[in-house]
Every structure is written in C-alpha cells, then in structure tokens.
Coordinates of C-alpha atoms (C1' of nucleotides) in Angstrom, one line a residue:
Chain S
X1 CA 130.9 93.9 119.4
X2 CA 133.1 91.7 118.3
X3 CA 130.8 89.1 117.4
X4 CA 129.3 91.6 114.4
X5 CA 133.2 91.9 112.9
X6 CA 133.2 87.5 113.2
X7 CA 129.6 87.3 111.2
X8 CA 130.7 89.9 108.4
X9 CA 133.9 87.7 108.1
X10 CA 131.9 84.2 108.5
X11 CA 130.0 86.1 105.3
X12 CA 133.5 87.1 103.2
X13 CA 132.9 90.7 104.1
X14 CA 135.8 92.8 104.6
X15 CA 135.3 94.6 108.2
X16 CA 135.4 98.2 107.7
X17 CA 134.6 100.6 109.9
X18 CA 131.4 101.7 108.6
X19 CA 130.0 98.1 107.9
X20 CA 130.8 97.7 111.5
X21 CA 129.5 101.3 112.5
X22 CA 125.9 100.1 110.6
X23 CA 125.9 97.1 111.6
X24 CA 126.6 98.0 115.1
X25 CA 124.1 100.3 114.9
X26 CA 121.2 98.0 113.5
X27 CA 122.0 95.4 116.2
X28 CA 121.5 98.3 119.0
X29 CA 118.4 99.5 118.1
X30 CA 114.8 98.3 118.0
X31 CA 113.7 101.4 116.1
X32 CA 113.7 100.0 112.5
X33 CA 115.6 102.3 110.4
X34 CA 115.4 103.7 107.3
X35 CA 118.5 104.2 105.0
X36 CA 118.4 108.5 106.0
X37 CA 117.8 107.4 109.6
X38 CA 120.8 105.3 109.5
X39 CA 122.5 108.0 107.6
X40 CA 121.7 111.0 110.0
X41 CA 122.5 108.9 113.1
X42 CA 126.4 108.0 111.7
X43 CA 126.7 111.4 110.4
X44 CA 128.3 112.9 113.9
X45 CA 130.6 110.1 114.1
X46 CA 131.4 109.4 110.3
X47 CA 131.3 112.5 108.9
X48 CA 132.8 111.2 105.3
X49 CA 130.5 108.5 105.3
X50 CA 128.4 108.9 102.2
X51 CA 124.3 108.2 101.5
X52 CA 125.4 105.4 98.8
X53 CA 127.9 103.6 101.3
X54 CA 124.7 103.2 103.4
X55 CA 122.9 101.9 100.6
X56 CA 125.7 99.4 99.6
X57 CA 126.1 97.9 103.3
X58 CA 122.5 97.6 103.8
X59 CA 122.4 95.6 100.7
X60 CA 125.1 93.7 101.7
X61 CA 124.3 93.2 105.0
X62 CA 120.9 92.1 103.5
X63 CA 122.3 89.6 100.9
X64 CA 124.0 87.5 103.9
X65 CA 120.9 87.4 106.1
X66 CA 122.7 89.6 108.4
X67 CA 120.1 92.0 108.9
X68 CA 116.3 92.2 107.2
X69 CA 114.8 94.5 105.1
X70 CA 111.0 95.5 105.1
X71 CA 108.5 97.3 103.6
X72 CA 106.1 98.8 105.4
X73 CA 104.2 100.4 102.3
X74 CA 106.2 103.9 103.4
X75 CA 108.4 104.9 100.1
X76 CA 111.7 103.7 102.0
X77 CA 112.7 100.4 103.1
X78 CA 113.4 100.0 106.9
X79 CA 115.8 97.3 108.7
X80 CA 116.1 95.3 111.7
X81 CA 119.2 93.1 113.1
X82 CA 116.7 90.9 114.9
X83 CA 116.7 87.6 113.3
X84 CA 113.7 86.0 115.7
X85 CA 110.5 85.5 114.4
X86 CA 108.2 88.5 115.3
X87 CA 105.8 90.8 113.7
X88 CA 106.0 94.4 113.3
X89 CA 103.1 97.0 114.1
X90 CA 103.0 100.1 112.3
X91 CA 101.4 102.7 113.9
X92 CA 99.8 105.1 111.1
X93 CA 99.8 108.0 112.7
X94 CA 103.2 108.6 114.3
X95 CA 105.2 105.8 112.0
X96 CA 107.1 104.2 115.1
X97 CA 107.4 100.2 114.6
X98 CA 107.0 98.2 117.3
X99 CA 107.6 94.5 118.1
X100 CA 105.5 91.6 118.3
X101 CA 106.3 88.2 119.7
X102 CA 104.2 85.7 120.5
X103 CA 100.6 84.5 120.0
X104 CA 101.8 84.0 116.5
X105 CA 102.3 80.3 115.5
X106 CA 103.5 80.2 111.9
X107 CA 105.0 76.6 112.1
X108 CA 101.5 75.1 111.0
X109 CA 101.2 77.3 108.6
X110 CA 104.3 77.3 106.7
X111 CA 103.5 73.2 107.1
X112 CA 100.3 73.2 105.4
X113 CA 101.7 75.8 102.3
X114 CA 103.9 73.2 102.0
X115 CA 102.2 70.0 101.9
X116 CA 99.0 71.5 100.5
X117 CA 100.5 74.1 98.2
X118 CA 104.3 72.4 97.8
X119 CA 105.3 76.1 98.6
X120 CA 108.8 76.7 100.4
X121 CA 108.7 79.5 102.7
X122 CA 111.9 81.0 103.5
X123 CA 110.9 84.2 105.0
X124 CA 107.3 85.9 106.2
X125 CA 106.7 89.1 106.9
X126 CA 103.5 89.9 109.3
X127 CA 102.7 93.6 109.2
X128 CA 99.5 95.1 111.5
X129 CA 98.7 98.3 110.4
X130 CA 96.7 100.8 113.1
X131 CA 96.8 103.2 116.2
X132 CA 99.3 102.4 119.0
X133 CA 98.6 103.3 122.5
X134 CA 99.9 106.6 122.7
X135 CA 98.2 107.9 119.7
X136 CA 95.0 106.8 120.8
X137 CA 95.6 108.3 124.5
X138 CA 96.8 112.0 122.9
X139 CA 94.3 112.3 120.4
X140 CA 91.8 111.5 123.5
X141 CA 93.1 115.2 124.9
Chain G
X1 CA 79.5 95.1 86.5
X2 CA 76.8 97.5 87.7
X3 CA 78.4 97.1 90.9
X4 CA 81.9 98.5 90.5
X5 CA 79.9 101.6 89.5
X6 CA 78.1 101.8 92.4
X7 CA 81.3 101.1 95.1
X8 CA 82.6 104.4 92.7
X9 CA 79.6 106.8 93.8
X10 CA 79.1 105.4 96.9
X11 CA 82.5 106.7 97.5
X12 CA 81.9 110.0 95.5
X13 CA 84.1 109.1 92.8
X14 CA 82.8 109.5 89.2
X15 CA 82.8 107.1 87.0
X16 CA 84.9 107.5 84.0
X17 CA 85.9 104.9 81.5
X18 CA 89.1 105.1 82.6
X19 CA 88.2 103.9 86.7
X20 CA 85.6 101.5 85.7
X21 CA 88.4 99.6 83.1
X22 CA 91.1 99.8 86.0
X23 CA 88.6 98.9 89.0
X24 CA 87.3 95.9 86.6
X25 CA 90.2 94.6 85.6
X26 CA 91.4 94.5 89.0
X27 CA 87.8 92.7 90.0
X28 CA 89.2 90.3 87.5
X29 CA 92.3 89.0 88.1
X30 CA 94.1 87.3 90.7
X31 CA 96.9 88.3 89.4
X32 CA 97.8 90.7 91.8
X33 CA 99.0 92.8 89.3
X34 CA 101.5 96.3 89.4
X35 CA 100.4 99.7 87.7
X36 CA 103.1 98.8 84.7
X37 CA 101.2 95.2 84.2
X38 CA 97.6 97.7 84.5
X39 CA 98.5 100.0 82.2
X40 CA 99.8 97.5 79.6
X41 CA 96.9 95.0 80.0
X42 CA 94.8 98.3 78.8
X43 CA 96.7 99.9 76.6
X44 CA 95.3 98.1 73.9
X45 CA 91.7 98.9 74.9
X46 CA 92.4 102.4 76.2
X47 CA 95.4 103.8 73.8
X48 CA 95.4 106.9 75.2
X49 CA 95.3 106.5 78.9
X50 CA 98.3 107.1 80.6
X51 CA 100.5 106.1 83.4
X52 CA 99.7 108.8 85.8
X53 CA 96.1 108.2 85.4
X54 CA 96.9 104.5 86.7
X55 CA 98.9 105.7 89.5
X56 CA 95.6 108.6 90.3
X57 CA 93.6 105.8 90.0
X58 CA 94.4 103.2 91.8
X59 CA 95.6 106.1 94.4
X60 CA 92.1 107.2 94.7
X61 CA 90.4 103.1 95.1
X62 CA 93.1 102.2 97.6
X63 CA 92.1 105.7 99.7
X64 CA 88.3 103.9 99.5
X65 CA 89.4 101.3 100.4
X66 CA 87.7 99.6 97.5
X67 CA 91.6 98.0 96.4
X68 CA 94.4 96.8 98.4
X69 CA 97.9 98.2 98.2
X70 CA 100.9 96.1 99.4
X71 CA 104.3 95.9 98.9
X72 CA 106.6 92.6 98.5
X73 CA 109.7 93.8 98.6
X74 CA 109.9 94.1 94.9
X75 CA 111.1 97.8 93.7
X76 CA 106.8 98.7 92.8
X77 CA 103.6 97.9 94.6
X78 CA 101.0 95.8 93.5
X79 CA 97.3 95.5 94.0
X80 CA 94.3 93.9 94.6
X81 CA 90.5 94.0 95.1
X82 CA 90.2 90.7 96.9
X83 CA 88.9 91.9 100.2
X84 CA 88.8 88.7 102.0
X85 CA 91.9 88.2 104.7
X86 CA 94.4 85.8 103.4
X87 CA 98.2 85.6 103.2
X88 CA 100.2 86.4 99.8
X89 CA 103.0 84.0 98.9
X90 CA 105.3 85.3 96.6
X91 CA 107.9 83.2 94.7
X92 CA 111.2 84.6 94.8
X93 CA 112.1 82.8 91.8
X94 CA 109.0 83.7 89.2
X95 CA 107.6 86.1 90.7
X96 CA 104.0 85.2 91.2
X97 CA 101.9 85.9 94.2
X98 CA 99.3 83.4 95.3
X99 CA 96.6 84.0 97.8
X100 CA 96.7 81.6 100.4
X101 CA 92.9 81.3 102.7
X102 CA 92.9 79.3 106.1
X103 CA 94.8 78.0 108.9
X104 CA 95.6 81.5 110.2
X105 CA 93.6 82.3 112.6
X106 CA 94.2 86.2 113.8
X107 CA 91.5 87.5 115.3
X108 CA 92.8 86.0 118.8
X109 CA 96.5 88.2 117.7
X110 CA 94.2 91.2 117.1
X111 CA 92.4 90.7 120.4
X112 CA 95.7 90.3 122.1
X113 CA 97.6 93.5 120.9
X114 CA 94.7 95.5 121.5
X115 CA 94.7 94.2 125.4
X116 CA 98.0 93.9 125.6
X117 CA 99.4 96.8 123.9
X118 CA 96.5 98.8 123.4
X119 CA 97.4 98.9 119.2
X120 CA 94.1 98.6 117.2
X121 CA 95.0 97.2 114.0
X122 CA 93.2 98.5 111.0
X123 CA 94.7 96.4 108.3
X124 CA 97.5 94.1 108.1
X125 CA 99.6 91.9 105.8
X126 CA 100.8 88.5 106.1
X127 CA 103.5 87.8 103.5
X128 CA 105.3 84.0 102.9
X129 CA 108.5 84.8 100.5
X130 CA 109.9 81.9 98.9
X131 CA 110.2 78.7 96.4
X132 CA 106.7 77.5 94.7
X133 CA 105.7 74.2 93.6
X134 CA 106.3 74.7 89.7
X135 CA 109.5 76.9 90.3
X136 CA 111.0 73.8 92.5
X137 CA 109.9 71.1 89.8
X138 CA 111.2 72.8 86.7
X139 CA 114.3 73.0 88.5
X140 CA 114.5 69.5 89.4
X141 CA 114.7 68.6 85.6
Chain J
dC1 C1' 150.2 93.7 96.7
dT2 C1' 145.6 92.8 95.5
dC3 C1' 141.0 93.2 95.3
dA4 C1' 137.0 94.6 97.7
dC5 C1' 135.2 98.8 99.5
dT6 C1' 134.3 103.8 99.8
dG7 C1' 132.8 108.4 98.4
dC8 C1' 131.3 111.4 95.0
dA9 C1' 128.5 112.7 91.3
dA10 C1' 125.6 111.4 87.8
dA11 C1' 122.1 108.4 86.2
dG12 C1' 118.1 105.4 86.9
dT13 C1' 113.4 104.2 88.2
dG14 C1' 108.9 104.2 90.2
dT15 C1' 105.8 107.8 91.5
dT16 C1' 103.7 112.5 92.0
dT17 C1' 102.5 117.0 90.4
dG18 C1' 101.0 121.3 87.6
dC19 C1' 98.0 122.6 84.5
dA20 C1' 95.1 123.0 80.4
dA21 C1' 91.6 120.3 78.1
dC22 C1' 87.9 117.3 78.9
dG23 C1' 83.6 114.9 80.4
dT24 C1' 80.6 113.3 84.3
dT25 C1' 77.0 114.8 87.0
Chain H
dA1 C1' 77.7 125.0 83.9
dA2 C1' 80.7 123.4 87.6
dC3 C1' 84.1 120.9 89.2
dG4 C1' 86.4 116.5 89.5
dT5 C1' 89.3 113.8 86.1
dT6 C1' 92.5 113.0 82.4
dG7 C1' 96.9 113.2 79.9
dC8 C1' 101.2 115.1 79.1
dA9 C1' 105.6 116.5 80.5
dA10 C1' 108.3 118.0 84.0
dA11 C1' 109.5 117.3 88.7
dC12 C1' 110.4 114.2 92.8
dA13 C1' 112.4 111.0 96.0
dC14 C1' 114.6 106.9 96.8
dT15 C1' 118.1 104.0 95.1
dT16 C1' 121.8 102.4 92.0
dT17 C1' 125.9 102.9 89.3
dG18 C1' 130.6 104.3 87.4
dC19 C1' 134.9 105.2 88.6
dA20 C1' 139.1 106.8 90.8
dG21 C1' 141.2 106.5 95.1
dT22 C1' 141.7 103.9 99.5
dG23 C1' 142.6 100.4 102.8
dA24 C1' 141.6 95.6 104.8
dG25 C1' 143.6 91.0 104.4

DNA sequence: CTCACTGCAAAGTGTTTGCAACGTT
DNA sequence: AACGTTGCAAACACTTTGCAGTGAG
C-alpha cells in the first residue's frame, strides 16, 4: 500500500487518510465504482468522511491519471485504478462492469487517426453494451 | 424528408412539428450536437418549444432507436442519427467530435465475448479523446 | 507555521416530472 | 373524440463551491 501514498506524492498530493482510503479502495476492486458506491463502502470505516471529500479526491485522483473516470451513459460517473488498456462491458440489465482484455488492437488505429486524420489520441474508451452470461442464464428460468 | 415521418409511425410515435424539426435536424448534422445546441439551433424556427420537449424528444427517438445517445465525458450527452458503426474522436481542446469509419474491425471482438464470455453485445461505443489536427496547428503559431 | 485538504451546507446544472392545454390520428 | 404530446414551472439527482477549521509537510 505504500506504493499508492509514493504516486499521490510523485503527483504533489498531500497523503491523507481518506485519499489513501479511496485510493486504496479503487486499486482493490474491479467493480468500477460510482462516487455513492465509494461513499457507502468508506462509510463504516470513515464515518466523518463526507459525500464532497469523495467528489474532490476522485477529481483529483482523476486530474493526475491516477485513476480513470467513465461514462457509461448511467447518470453517475464510475472509476477504475486499472491503468491497462481494456474495454469495459456493461451489462444492461444487472449494471455490473466487467473487463475486457484482448482481441482488441488499438495501436493501428490510433496510427491511422493520426497520420490520416493528424488526430492525437490520448485516451479511448471502448464500451459494449448487452446481456452478460448470468442474465441470460436466469432469465432462461 | 417523407422518411423521417415514416421511422416516427413505424415506431408509433406521432408526428408533430416539434419531432419532425428535432429528428431532421439531427438527420442533418454531423455535428453531434447536445439538447442545449438542439434547442437553440430551433429556437428561432420554433419560438415556443421548450427544453423539456427536447429532452422528451430525443428521449423518445433514442428508446426507438432511431438516434444515438452517448456520453463523452463532458457534463451533458449528445446525439446522433448516424446509424452506421464508427468511432467518435473528441478533441479535448475544442470540443468537436468527429466520426471516424474503418480500420476497426469488431465483429471478430463481438464474436469473441459472446464465446468466451457469453456477453451479447447490443450496442457499443468506441471513443478516442484527445488533440485534433486544427487544435495542434493553431497552437503551433 | 503554512498552505492544501476536509466537512458541512448551500448553490449549481443537466434532466425529469406533473399537469392542464393542445393537436395528431 | 381520444389519447399521446407539448410547454411551463417545480422538482430531482448528481456534482461543485464557499468557507471555517484541521492537519500534513
């Protein structure tokens, strides 16, 4: 854990306990939070932590590249500690996120926006919309 | 323009002035524009429609699929009636989106996270966030 | 000791809703 | 004539802000 206090300080963020509590918890979790989910799951341990704290650090957090915020068309933002290049799939029914790696390669692409288009890409989002598995196999019942 | 018309009853939505005027204008543009940017681009024509009739609107043609809603990131959504599948590249700097065809071939990722995951995608969004080739020259000077 | 950060409450902003009047079918 | 749609204003939900008090460096 100590490696989160060294990037918030590589980033000339103070370390406070709930940037590290946030952060902590971002980098744990593949679940993709939302500002309230965050909220709710510090809650027990930080009971003085406020909504707007959780705001602010996100934003922060955000500004240095520390963590990435998404849109999944939902009318909250969720974020993710994982830096590697992946998609996300949004199941529509039961609004879990799930991974993607592989299959995917974006290096031509982001080669021919910019020699064909002069267009620098500095971030991508790739968001599949649908049914996951579990969904599907329930509904079947 | 007949045609507009028709998507609207083939959808059992009636045609007012007020759908046809939003649905065409949308038809029109590549633009990719928000409700704000709707609503003042027909204000002039249509002084008396208001906001919430933008936001019903394009509510009801997204729901029929007949418009795309996406999200960028920015604090509103924005929209579009292009139907084909292509990539949006926003530039962080003005703000435009442009459409990008080609080079991204995703039917073989579909295939593979229905097999391999058992997700069937519906829809999805393939978003490129950064510098465009105007932005980058006008700041060269 | 200083200045960035926190927590609270209030304000802001995009979006939705309730409802009476309206207009398409 | 019936019922979906419009327009207005009020309500909503997520997010941001102002500011006094706090605490990391």
């Amino acid at each position: 854990m100590n490696k989160l206090a060294e990037n918030l300080k590589a980033n000339r963020l103070k370390v406070t306990p709930q940037r590290l509590a946030i952060y902590s918890y971002l980098a744990s979790t593949n679940e993709h939070p939302t500002v309230e989910t965050i909220y709710n799951h510090l809650k027990e341990d930080y009971p003085a932590m406020s909504l707007a704290t959780v705001y602010k650090t996100v934003a922060s957090l955000r500004d240095c590249h520390l963590i990435r915020e998404f849109n999944l068309g939902e009318d909250c933002n969720r974020y993710d500690a994982n830096s590697d290049v992946h998609a996300h799939l949004l199941c529509t029914k039961c609004h879990r996120v799930f991974d993607y790696y592989g299959d995917i390669d974006l290096k031509h692409v982001i080669y021919r926006l910019k020699t064909d288009f002069g267009f620098e890409t500095s971030a991508l989002d790739m968001n599949f919309y649908g049914i996951c598995d579990d969904c599907k196999n329930n509904n079947d019942k």
